CSV table of C-alpha atoms in Angstrom, one decimal:
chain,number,residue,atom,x,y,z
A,1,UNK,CA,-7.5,-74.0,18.9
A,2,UNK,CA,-6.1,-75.6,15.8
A,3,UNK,CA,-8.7,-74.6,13.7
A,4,UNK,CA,-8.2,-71.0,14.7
A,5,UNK,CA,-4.6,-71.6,13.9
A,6,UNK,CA,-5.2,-73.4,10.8
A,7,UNK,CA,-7.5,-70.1,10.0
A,8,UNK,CA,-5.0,-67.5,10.6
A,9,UNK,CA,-1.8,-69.3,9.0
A,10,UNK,CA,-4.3,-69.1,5.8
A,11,UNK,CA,-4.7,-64.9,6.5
A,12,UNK,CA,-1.1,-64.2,6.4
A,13,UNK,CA,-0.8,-66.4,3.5
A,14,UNK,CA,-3.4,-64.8,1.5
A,15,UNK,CA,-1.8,-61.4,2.9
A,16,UNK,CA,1.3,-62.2,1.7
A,17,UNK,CA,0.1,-62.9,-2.0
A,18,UNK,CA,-1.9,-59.3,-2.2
A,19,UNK,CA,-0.3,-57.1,-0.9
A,20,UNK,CA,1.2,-54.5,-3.4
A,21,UNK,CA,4.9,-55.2,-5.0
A,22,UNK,CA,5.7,-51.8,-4.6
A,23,UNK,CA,5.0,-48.7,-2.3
A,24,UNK,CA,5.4,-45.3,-3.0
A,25,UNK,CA,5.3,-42.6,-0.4
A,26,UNK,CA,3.1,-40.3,-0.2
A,27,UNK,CA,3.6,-36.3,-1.7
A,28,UNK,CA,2.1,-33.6,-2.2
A,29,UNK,CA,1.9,-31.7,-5.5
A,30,UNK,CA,4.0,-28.5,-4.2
A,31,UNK,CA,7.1,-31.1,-3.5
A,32,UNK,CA,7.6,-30.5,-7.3
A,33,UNK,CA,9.7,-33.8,-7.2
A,34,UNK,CA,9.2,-37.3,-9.2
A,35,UNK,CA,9.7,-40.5,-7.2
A,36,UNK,CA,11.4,-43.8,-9.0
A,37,UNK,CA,10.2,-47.2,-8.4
A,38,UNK,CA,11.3,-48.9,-5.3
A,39,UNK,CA,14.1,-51.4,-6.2
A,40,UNK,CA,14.9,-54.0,-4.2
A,41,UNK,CA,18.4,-55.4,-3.0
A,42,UNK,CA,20.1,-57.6,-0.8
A,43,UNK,CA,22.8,-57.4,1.2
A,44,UNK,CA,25.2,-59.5,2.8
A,45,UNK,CA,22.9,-60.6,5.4
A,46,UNK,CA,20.4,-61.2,2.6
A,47,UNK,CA,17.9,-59.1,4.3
A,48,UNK,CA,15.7,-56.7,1.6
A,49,UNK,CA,16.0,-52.8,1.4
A,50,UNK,CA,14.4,-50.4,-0.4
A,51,UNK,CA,16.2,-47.4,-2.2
A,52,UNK,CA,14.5,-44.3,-3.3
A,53,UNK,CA,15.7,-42.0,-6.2
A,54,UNK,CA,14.2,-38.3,-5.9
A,55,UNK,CA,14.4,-36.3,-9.0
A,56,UNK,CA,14.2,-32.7,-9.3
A,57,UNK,CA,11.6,-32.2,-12.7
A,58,UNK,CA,9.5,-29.1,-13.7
A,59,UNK,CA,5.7,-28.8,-12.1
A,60,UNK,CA,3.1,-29.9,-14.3
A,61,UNK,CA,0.7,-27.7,-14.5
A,62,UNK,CA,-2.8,-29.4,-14.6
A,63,UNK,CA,-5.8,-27.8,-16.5
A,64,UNK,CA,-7.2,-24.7,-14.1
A,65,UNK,CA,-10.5,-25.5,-13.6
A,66,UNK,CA,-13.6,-23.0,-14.3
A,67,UNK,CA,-13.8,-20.2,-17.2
A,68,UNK,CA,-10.5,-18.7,-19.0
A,69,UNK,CA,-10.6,-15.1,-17.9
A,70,UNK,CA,-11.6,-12.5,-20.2
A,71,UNK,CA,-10.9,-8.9,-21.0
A,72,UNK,CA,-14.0,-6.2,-20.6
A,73,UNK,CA,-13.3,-4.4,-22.7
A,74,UNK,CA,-13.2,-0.5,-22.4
A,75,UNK,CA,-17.0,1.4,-22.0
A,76,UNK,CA,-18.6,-2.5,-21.2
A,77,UNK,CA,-20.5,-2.8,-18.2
A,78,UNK,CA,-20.4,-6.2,-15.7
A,79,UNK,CA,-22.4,-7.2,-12.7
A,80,UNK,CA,-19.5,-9.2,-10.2
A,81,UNK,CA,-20.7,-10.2,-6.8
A,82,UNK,CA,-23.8,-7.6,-6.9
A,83,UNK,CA,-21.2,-4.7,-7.9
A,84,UNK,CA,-22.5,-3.1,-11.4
A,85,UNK,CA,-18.9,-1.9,-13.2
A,86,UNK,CA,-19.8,0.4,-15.8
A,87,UNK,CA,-16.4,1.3,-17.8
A,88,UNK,CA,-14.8,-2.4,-18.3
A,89,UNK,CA,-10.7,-2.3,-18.3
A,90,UNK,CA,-10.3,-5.6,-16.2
A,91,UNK,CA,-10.2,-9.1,-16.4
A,92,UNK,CA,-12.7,-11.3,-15.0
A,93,UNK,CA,-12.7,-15.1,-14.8
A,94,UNK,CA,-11.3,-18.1,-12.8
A,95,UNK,CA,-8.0,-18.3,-14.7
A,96,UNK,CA,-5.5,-16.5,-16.8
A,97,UNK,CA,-2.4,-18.1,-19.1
A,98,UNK,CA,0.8,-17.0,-16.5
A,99,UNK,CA,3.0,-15.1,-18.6
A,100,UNK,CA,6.3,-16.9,-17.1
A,101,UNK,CA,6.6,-20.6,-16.2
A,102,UNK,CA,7.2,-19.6,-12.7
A,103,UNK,CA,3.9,-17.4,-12.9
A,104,UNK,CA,0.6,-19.1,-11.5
A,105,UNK,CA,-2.9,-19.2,-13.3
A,106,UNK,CA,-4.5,-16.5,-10.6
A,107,UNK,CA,-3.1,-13.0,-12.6
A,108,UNK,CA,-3.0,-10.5,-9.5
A,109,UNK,CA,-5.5,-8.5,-11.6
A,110,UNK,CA,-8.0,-11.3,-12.2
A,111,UNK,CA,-11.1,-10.9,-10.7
A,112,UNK,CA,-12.4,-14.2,-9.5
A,113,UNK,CA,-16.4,-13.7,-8.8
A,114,UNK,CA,-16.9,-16.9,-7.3
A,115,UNK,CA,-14.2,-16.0,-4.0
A,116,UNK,CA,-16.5,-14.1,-1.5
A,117,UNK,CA,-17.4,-11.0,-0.9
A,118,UNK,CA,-17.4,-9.2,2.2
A,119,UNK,CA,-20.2,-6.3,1.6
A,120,UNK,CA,-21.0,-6.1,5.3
A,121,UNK,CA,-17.3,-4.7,6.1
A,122,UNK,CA,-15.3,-3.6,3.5
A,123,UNK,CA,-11.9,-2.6,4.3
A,124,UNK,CA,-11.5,1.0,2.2
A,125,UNK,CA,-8.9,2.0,4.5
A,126,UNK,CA,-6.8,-0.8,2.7
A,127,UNK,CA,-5.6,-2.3,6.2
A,128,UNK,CA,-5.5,-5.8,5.0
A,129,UNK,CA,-3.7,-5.5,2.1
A,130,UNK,CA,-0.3,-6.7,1.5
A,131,UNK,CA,2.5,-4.9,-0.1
A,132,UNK,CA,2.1,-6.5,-3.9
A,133,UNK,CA,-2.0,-7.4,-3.6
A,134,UNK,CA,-3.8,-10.1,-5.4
A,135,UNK,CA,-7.1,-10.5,-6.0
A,136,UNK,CA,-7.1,-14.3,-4.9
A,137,UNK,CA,-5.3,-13.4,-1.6
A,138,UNK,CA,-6.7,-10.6,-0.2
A,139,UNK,CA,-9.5,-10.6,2.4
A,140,UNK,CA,-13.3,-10.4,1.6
A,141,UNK,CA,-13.2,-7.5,3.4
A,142,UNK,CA,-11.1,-6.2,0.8
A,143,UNK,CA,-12.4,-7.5,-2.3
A,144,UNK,CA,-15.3,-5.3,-1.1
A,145,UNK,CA,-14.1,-2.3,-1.1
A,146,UNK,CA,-12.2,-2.8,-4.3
A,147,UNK,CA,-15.3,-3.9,-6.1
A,148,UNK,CA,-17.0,-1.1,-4.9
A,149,UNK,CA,-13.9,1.2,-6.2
A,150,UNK,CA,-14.3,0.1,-9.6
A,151,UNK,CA,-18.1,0.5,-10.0
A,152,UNK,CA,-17.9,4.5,-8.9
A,153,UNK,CA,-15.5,4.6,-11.7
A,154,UNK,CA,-12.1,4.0,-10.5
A,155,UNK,CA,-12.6,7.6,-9.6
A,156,UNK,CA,-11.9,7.7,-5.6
A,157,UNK,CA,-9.0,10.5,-4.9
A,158,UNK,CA,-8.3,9.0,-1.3
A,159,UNK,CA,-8.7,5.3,-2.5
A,160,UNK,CA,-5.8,2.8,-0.8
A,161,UNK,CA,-3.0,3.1,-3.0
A,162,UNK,CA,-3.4,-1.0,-3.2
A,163,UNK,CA,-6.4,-1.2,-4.7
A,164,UNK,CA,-5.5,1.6,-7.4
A,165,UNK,CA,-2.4,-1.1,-8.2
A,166,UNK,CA,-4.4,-3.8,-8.6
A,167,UNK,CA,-6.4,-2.0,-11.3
A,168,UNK,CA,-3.3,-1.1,-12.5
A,169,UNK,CA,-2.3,-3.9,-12.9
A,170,UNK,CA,-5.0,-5.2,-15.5
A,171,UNK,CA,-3.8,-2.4,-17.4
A,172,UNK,CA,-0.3,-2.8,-17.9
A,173,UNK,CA,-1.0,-6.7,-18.8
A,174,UNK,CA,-3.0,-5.8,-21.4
A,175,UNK,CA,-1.0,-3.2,-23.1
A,176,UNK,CA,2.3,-5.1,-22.8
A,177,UNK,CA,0.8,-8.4,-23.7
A,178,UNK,CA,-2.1,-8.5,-25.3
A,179,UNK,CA,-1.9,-5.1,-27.2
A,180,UNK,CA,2.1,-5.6,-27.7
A,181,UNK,CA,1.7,-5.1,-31.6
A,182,UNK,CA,-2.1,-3.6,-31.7
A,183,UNK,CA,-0.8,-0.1,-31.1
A,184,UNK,CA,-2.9,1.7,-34.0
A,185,UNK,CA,-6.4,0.0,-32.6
A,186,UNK,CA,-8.7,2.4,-30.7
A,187,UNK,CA,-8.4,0.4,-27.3
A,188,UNK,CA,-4.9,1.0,-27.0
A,189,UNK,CA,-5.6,4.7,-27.6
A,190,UNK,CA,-8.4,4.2,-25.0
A,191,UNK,CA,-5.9,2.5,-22.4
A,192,UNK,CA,-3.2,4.9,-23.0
A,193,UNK,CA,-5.9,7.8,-22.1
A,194,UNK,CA,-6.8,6.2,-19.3
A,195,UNK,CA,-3.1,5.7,-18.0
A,196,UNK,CA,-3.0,9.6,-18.4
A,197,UNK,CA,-6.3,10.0,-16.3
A,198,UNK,CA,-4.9,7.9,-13.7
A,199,UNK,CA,-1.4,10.2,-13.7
A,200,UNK,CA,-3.7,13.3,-13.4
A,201,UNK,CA,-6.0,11.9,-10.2
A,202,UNK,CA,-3.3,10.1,-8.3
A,203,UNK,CA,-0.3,12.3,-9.1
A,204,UNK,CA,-0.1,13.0,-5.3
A,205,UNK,CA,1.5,9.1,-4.8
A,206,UNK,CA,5.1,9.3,-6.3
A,207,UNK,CA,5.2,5.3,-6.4
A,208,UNK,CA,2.4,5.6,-8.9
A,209,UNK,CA,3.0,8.5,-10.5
A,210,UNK,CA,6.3,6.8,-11.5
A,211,UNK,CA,5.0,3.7,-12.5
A,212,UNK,CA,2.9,5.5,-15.1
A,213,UNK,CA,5.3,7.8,-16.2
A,214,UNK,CA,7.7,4.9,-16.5
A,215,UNK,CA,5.0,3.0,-18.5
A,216,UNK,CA,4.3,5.7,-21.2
A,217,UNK,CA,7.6,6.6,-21.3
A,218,UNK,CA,8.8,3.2,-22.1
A,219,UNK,CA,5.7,2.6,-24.5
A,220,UNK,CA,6.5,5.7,-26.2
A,221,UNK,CA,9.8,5.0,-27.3
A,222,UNK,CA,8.9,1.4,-28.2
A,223,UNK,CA,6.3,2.8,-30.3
A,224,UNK,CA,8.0,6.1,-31.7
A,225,UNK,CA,5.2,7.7,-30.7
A,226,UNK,CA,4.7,10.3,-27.5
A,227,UNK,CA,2.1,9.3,-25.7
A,228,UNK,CA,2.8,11.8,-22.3
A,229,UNK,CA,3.9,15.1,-22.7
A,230,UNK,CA,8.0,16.0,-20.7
A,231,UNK,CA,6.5,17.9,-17.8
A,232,UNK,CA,8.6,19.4,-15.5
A,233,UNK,CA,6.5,18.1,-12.7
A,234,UNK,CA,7.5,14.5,-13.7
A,235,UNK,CA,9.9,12.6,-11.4
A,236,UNK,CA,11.8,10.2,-10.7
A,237,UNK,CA,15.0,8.4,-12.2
A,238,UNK,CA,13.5,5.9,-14.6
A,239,UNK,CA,12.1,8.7,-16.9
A,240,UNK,CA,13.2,6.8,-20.2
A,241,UNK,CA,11.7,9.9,-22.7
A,242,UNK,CA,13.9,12.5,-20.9
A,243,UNK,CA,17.2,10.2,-20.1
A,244,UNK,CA,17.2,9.4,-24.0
A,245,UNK,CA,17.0,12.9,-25.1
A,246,UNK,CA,19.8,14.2,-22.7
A,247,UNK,CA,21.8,11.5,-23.9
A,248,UNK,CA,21.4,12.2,-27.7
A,249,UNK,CA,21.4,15.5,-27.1
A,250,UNK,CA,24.7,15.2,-25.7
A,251,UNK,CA,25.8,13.3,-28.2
A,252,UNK,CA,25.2,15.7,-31.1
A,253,UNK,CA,27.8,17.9,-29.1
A,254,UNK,CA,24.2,20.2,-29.0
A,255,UNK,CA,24.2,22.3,-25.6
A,256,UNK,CA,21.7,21.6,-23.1
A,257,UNK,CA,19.1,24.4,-22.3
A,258,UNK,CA,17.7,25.9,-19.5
A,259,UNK,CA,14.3,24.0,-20.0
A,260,UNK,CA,16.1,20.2,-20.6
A,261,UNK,CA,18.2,21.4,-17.7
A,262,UNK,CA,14.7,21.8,-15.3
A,263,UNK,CA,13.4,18.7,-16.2
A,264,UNK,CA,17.1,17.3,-15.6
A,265,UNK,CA,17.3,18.7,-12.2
A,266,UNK,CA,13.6,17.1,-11.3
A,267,UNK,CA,14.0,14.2,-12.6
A,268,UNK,CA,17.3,13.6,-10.4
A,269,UNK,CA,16.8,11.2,-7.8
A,270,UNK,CA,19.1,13.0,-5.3
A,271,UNK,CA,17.6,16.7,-6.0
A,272,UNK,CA,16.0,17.6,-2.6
A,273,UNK,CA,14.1,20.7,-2.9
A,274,UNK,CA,13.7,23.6,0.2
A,275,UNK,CA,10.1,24.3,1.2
A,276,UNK,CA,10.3,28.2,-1.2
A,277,UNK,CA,10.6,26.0,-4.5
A,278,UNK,CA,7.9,23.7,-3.4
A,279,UNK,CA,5.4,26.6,-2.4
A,280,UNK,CA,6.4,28.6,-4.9
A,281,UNK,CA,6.9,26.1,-8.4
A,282,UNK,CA,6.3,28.9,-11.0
A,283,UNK,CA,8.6,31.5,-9.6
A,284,UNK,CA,11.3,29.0,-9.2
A,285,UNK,CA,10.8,27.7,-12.5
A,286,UNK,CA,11.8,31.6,-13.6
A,287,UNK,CA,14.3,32.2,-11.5
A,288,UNK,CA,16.3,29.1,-12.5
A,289,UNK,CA,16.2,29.7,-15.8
A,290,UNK,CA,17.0,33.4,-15.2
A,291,UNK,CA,20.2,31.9,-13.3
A,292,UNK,CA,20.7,29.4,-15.3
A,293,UNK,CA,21.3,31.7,-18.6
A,294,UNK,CA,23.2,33.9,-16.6
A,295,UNK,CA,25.9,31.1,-16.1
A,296,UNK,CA,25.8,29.3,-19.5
A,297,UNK,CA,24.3,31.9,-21.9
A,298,UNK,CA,25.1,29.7,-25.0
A,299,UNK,CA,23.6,26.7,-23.4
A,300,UNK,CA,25.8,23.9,-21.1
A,301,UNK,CA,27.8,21.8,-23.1
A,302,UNK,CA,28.4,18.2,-21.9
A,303,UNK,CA,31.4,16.2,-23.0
A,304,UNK,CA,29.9,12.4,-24.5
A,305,UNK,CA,31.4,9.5,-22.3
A,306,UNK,CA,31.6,5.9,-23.4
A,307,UNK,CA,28.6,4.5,-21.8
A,308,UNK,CA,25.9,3.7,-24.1
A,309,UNK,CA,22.3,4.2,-22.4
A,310,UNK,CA,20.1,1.4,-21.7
A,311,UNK,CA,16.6,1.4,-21.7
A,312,UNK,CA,14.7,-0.9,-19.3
A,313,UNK,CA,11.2,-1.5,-18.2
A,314,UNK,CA,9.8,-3.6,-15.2
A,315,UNK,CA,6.5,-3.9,-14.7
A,316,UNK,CA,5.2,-3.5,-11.3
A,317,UNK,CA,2.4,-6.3,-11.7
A,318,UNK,CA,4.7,-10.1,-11.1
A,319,UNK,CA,2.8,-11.4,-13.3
A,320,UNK,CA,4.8,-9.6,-15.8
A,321,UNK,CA,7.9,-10.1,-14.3
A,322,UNK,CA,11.9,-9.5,-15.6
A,323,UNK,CA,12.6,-6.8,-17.5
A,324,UNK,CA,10.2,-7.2,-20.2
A,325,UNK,CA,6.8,-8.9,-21.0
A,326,UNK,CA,6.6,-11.2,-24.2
A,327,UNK,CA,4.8,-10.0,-26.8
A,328,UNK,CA,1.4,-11.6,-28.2
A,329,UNK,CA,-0.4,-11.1,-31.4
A,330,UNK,CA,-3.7,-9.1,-31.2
């Protein structure tokens, strides 16, 4: 028995002598928080304690592992998951730079060919999508059915309106990041075409027919160029072309005619239009102006107030986030 003693009074000894000085508890990386080293007091009972200070510090971001995304570029063809793409105009890859610290490295856009792939049920109904999709979040199912969108040529007129976003969303990332001061090279011609396609085939969704016209509204006015024709049938208040010639229209004390005054009146948010003018576009398009001339036959004539107009854009994709995108050198 004293041996066995004698034995275990040595254990505790040796315990005591290796164990570690200091113990840190155990976190996870999303805590975002830096622990100090335990220091060690005594109090007036000359017991030990252990105090912890927790600062709050900025994530740090480790390397993403896998391949940087790339941009296919427009008219390239790539093979994802057993999908043959044939026109390009996405990114593909494990990773892309977030544009904003608070961003993370999976772009909504990026397509990620080593998640999986459901072929055997796609969801082209969309029912599994979220309201702002990502291509590292959604379903198999979906990833499916969006792969399979993009190799018929992003052509599907009855495609979920969230798998037309996330190809969107490729789009607007490249020309407000990537192409930010490339706007005389033959892809940004190329992507501004394409954004015009797009307008054309999904015109029936207002949500995406104003994010585009939003876009090349806001890119034409960057750029001083026009790259979408003032259409009547545009809507929407965020119509930056037409809101900036009303307003220096306006200011030149010049009067407003009856064809600024129709795209006025559609563009207003709180215009609500009777079924006739809806079934009818082109004879209410006369008759207005018919009216219209009747009432103001020199033209309507605004007084200028003191509010100067500001001209915002914000991307749909939060990858872009804010107001604006910072700009990158092509």
């Amino acid at each position: 028995m004293e041996a066995l003693l004698w034995i275990a009074g040595i254990a505790v000894v040796w315990w005591l002598l290796d164990r570690p000085k200091n113990i840190e508890p155990s976190h996870s990386e999303a805590d975002m928080t830096s622990y100090s080293t335990a220091v060690d007091h005594r109090d007036d009972n000359d017991e030990v304690g252990i105090s912890w200070e927790i600062q709050r510090t900025r994530p740090v971001r480790k390397k993403p592992r896998g391949s940087e995304g790339d941009w296919v570029a427009p008219g390239e063809t790539t093979v994802i998951q057993g999908f043959t793409i044939p026109n390009g105009m996405i990114y593909v890859g494990d990773w892309l730079t977030p544009i904003h610290d608070y961003g993370n490295n999976h772009d909504a856009s990026l397509i990620r060919p080593s998640l999986a792939v459901n072929k055997n049920s796609p969801d082209h109904a969309g029912d599994t999508l979220s309201y702002w999709p990502s291509y590292s979040d959604i379903k198999p199912r979906a990833r499916a059915a969006y792969l399979s969108f993009l190799s018929k040529g992003v052509q599907d007129p009855d495609v979920a309106i969230g798998y037309l976003f996330l190809y969107y969303y490729g789009l607007e990332r490249r020309l407000l990041v990537d192409l930010a001061e490339c706007k005389e090279s033959p892809e940004f011609a190329r992507l501004i075409q394409e954004l015009n396609r797009l307008a054309d085939l999904y015109g029936d969704s207002r949500s995406f027919q104003g994010y585009v016209s939003n876009l090349l509204s806001y890119l034409s006015l960057r750029d001083g160029a026009s790259y979408a024709p003032l259409s009547s049938s545009e809507s929407g208040d965020q119509h930056h072309a037409l809101w900036l010639k009303l307003g220096r229209t306006v200011k030149a004390g010049a009067p407003i005619d009856d064809t600024l005054a129709l795209h006025w009146l559609h563009a207003d948010g709180n215009t609500r239009f009777r079924t006739p003018a809806k079934r009818l576009p082109d004879e209410f398009r006369t008759l207005f102006k018919v009216r219209f001339n009747q009432l103001y036959p020199q033209g309507m004539k605004l007084r200028p107030n003191k509010s100067r107009l500001t001209i915002a854009y914000r991307p749909s994709a939060r990858a872009c986030g804010g107001s604006s995108c910072p700009r990158r050198l092509c």
